[in-house]
mmCIF file of C-alpha atoms and ligand atoms in Angstrom:
data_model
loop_
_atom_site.group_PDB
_atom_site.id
_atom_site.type_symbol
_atom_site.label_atom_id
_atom_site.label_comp_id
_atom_site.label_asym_id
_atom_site.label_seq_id
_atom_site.Cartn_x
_atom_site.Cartn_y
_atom_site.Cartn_z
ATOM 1 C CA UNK H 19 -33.897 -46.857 16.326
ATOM 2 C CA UNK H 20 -33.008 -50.437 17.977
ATOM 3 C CA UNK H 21 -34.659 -53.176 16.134
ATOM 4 C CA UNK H 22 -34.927 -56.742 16.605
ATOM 5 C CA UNK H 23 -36.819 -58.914 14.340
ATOM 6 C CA UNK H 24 -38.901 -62.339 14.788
ATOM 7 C CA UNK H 25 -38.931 -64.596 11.467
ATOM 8 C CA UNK H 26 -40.150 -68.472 11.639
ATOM 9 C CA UNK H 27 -39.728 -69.087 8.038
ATOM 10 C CA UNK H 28 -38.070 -67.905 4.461
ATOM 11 C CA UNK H 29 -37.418 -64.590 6.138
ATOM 12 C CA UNK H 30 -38.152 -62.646 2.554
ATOM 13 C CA UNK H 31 -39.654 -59.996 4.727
ATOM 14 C CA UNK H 32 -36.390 -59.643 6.867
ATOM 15 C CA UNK H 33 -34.167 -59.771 3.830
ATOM 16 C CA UNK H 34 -35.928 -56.617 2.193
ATOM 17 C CA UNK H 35 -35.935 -55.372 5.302
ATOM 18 C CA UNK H 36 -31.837 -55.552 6.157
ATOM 19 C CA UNK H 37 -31.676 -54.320 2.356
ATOM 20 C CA UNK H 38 -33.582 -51.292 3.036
ATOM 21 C CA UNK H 39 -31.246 -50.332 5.843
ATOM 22 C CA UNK H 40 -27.647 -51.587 3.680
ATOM 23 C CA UNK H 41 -28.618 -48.927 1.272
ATOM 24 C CA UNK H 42 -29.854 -46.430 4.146
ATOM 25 C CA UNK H 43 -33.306 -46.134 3.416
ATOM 26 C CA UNK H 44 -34.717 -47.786 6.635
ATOM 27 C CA UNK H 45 -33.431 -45.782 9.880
ATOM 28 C CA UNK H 46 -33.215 -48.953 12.031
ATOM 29 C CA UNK H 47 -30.262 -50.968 13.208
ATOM 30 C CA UNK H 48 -31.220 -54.373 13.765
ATOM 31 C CA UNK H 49 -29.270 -55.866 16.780
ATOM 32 C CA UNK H 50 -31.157 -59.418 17.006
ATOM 33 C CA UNK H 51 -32.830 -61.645 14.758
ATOM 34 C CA UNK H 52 -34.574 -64.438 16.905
ATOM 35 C CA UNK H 53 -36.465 -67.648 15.770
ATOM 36 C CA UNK H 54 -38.009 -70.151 16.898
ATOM 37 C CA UNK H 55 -37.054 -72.853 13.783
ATOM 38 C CA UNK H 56 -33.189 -73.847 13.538
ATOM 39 C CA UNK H 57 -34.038 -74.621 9.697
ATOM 40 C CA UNK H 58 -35.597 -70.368 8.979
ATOM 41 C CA UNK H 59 -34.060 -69.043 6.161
ATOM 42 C CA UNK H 60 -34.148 -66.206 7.901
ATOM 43 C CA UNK H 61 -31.170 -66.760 10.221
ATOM 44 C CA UNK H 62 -29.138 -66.762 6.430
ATOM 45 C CA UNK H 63 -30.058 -63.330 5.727
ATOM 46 C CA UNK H 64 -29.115 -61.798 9.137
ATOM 47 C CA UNK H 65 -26.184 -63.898 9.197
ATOM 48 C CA UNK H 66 -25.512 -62.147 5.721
ATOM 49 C CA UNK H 67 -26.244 -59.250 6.960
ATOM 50 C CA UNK H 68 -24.004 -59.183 10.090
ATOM 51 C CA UNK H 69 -26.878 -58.958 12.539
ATOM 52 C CA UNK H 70 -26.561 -61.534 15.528
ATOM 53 C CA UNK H 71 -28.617 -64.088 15.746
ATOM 54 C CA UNK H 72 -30.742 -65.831 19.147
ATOM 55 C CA UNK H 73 -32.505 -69.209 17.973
ATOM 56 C CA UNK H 74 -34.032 -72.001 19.685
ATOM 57 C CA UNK H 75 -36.628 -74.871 18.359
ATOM 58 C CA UNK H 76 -39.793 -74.115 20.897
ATOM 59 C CA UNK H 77 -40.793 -77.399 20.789
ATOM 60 C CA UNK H 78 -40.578 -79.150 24.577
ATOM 61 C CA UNK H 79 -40.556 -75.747 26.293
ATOM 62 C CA UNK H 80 -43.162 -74.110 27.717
ATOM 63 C CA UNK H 81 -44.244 -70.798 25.888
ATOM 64 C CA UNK H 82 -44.586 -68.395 28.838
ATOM 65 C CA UNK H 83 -40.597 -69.721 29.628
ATOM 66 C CA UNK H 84 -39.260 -69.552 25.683
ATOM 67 C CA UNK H 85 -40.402 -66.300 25.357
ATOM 68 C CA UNK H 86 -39.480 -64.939 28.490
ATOM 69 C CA UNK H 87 -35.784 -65.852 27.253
ATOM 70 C CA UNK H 88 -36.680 -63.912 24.213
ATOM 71 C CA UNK H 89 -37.865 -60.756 26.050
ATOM 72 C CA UNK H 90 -34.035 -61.012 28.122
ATOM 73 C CA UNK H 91 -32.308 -61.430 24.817
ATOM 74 C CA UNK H 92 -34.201 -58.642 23.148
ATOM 75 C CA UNK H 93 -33.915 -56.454 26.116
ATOM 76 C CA UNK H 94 -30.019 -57.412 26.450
ATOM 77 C CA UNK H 95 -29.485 -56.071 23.045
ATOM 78 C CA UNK H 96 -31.759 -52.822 23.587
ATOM 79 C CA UNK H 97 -34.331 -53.018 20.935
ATOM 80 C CA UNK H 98 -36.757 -50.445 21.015
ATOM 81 C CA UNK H 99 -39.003 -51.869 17.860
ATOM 82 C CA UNK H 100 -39.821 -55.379 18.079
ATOM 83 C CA UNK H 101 -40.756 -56.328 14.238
ATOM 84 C CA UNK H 102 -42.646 -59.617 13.411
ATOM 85 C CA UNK H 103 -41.178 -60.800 10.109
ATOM 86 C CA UNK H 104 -43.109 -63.547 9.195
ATOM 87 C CA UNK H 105 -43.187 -65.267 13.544
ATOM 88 C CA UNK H 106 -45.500 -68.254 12.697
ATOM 89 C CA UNK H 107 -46.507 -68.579 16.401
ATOM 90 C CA UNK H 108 -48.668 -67.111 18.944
ATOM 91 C CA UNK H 109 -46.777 -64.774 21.727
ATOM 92 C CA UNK H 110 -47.349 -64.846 25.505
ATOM 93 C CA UNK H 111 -49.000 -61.676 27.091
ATOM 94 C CA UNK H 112 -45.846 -61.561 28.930
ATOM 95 C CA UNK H 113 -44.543 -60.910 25.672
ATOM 96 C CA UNK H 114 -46.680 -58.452 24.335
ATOM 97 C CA UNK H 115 -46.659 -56.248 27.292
ATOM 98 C CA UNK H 116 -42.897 -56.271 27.773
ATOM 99 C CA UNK H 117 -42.844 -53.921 24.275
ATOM 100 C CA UNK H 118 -46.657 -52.753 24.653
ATOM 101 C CA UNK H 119 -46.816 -50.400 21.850
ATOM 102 C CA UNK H 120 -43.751 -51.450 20.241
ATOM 103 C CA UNK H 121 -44.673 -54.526 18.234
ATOM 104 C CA UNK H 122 -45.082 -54.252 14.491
ATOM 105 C CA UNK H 123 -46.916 -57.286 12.402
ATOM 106 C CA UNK H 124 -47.187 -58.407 8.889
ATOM 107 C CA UNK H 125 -50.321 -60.803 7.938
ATOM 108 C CA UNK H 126 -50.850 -61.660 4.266
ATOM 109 C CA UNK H 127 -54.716 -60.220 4.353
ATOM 110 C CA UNK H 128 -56.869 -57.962 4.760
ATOM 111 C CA UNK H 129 -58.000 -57.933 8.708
ATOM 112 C CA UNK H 130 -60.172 -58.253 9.765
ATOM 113 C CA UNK H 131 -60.837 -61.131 7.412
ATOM 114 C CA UNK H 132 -58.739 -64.197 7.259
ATOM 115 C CA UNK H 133 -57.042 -63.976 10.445
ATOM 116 C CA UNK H 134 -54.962 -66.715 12.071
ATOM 117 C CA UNK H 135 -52.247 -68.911 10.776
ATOM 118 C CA UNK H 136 -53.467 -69.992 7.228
ATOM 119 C CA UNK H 137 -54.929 -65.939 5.684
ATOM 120 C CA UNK H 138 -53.345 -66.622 2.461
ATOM 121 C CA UNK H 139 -54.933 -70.062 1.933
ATOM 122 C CA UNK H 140 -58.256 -69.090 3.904
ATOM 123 C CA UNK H 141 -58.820 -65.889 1.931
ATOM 124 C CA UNK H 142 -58.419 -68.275 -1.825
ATOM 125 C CA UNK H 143 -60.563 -71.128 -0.203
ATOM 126 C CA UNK H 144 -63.557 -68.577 0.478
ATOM 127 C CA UNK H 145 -62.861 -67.291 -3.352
ATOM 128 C CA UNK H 146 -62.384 -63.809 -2.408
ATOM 129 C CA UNK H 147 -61.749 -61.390 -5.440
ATOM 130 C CA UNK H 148 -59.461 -59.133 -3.609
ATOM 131 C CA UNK H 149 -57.305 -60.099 -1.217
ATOM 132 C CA UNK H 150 -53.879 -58.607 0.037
ATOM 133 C CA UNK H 151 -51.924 -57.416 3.574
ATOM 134 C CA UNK H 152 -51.405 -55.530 6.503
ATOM 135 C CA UNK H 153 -49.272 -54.394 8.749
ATOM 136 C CA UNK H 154 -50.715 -54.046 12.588
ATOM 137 C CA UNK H 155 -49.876 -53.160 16.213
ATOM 138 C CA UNK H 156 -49.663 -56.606 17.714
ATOM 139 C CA UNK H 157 -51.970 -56.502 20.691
ATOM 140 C CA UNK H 158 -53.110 -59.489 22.908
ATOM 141 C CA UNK H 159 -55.536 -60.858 21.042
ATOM 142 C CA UNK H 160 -53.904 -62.158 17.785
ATOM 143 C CA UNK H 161 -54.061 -60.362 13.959
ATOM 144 C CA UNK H 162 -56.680 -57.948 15.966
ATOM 145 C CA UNK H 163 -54.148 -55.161 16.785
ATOM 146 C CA UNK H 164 -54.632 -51.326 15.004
ATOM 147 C CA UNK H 165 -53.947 -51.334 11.504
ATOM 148 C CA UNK H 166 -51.374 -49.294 10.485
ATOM 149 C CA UNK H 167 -51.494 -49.545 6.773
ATOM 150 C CA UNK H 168 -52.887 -52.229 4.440
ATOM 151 C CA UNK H 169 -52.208 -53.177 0.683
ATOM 152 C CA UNK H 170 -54.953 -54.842 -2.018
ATOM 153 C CA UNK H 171 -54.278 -57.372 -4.511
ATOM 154 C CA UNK H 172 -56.461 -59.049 -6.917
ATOM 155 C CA UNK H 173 -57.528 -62.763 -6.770
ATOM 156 C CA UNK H 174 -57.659 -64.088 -9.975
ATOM 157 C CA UNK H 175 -60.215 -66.484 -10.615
ATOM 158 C CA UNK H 176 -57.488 -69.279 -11.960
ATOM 159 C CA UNK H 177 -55.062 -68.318 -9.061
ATOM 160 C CA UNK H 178 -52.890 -71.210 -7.362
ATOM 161 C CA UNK H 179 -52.221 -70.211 -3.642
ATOM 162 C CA UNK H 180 -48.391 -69.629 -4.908
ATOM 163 C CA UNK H 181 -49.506 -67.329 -7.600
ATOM 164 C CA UNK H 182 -51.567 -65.356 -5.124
ATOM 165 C CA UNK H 183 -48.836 -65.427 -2.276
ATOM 166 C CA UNK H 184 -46.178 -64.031 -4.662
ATOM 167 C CA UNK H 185 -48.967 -61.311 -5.467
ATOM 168 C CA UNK H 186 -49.222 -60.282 -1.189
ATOM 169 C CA UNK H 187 -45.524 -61.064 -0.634
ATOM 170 C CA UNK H 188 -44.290 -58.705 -3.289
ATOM 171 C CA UNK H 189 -46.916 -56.029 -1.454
ATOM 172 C CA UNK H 190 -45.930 -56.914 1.497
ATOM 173 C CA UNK H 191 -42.071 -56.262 0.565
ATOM 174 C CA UNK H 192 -43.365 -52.695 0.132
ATOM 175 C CA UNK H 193 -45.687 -51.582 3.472
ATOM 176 C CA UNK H 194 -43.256 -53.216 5.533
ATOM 177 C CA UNK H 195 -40.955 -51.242 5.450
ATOM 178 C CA UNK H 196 -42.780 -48.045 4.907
ATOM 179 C CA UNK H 197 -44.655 -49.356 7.990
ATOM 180 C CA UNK H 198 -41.443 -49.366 10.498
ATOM 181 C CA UNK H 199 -39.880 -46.549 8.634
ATOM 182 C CA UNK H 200 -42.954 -44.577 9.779
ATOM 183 C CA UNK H 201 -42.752 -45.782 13.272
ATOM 184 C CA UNK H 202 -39.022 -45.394 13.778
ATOM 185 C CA UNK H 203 -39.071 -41.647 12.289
ATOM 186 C CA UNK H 204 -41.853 -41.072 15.378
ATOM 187 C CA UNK H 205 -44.549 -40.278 12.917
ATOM 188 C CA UNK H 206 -47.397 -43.402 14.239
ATOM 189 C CA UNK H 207 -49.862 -42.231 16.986
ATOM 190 C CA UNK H 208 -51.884 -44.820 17.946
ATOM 191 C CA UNK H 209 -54.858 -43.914 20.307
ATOM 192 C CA UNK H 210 -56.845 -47.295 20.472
ATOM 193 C CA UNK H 211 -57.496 -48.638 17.387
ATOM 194 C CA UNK H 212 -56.754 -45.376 15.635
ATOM 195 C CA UNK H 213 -53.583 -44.662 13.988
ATOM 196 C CA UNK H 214 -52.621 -41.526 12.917
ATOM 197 C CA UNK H 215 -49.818 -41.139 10.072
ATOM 198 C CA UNK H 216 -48.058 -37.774 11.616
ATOM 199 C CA UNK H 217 -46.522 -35.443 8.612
ATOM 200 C CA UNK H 218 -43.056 -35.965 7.990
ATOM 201 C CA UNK H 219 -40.858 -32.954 8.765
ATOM 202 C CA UNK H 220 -41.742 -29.437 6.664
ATOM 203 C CA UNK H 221 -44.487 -31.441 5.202
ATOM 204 C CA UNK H 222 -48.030 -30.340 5.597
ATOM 205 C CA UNK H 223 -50.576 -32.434 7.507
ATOM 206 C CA UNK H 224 -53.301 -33.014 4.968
ATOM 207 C CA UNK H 225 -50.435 -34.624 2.780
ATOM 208 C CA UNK H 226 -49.520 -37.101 5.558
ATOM 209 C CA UNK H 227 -53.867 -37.955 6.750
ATOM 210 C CA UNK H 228 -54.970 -37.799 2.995
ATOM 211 C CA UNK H 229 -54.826 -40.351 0.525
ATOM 212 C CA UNK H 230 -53.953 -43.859 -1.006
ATOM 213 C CA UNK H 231 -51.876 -44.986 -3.954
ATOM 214 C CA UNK H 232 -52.455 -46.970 -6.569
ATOM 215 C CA UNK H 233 -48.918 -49.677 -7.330
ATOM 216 C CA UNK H 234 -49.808 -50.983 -10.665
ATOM 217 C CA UNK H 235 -53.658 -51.787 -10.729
ATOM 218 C CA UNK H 236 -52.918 -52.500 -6.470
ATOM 219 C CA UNK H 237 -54.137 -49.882 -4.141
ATOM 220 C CA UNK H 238 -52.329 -49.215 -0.734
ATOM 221 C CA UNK H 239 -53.268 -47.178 2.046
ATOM 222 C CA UNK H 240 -51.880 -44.593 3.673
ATOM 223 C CA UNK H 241 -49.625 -43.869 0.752
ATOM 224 C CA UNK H 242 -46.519 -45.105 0.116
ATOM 225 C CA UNK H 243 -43.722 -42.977 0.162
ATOM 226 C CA UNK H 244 -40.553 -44.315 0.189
ATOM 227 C CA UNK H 245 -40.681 -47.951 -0.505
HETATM 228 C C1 GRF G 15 -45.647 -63.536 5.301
HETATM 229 O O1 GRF G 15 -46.583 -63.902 4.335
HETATM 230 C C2 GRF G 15 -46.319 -62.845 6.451
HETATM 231 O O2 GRF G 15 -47.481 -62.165 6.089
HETATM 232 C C3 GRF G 15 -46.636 -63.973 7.387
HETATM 233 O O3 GRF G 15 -45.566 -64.841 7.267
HETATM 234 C C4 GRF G 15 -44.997 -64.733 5.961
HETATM 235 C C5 GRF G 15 -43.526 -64.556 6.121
HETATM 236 O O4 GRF G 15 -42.862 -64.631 4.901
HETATM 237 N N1 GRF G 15 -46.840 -63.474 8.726
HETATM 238 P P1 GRF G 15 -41.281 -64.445 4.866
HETATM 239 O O5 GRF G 15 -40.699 -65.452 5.848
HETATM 240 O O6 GRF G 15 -40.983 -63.042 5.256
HETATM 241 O O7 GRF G 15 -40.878 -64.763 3.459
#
């Protein structure tokens, strides 16, 4: 499967990513990395990686008119996964509908709490105990798309926000993947906001619907099984 990826920042997300499918574990082939910040260390690791790169800095243009340069790029290359790698703004419903269904999102929480830009911070401020991530279906309405799997962490009482965020990043590196691994192989229904993990080949149902794993003392549901 065609992917192209969407990274604002670091781009630690994309790098496991483009990892995952050097060593052949992620059946993608990413033909476009686009961002919106010259400075995202994410252009590095696709430039590393081989994978072209589209950038532009947003600011000054219109958001209905950047993105709809996006959607030509991303169509031009034909991606048929569009994968949200840490994209630190707010897409168009021009956007969204051009790859309705085809949009995968990472968001250091657990949604439906601590949506919008600052979850990680949010979630320490309100002095949650457990915190953590998900990956969604992006829909129109932001961080409120249907969950496709989602990963717990502890807060620690004496946690700074970089000791928690290494915590969710580090689960994040592993329901990524697993997350557009699942889609790519075909195995996501979504019907509203339910999604359905479909068995992997020769493997029985109730092993696919059933279950959650503990990482360490972290729990993560659906179960991971490759990353
Ligand atoms: C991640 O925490 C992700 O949840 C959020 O943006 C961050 C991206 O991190 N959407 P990185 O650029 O992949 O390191």
């Amino acid at each position: 499967m065609r992917a192209a990826f969407l990274a604002s920042g670091a781009g630690s997300n994309l790098q496991v990513m483009l990892e995952h499918v050097a060593a052949g574990r992620l059946p993608v082939t990413p033909v476009l990395v686009l961002s919106n910040n010259p400075q995202a260390g994410a252009l590095e690791h696709a430039r590393r990686h081989g994978v072209p790169v589209w950038c532009k800095d947003h600011r000054g243009i219109k958001r209905e008119e950047f993105d709809a340069e996006m959607v030509g790029a991303i169509r031009a290359a034909g991606a048929q996964v569009v994968v949200l790698a840490g994209y630190m703004r707010i897409l168009s419903r021009e956007f969204i509908q051009a790859f309705s269904g085809g949009i995968l999102n990472i968001h250091p929480a657990v949604l439906p709490s601590f949506a919008g830009a600052a979850g990680g911070p949010d979630a320490l401020n309100y002095q949650v105990r457990i915190s953590g991530c998900t990956v969604h279906f992006v829909s129109e309405e932001p961080d409120a798309g249907p969950v496709i799997i989602q990963a717990a962490v502890p807060v620690c009482a004496a946690d700074s926000l970089d000791e928690l965020m290494s915590r969710i990043h580090a689960m994040e590196h592993r329901i990524f993947p697993q997350a557009v691994r699942w889609f790519a192989e075909g195995r996501l229904k979504a019907e509203g906001r339910k999604v359905t993990l479909l068995p992997a080949p020769g493997k029985s149902a109730a092993l696919a619907s059933v279950g959650n794993s503990a990482v360490g003392p972290w729990l993560v549901s659906p179960a991971l099984e490759d990353f």
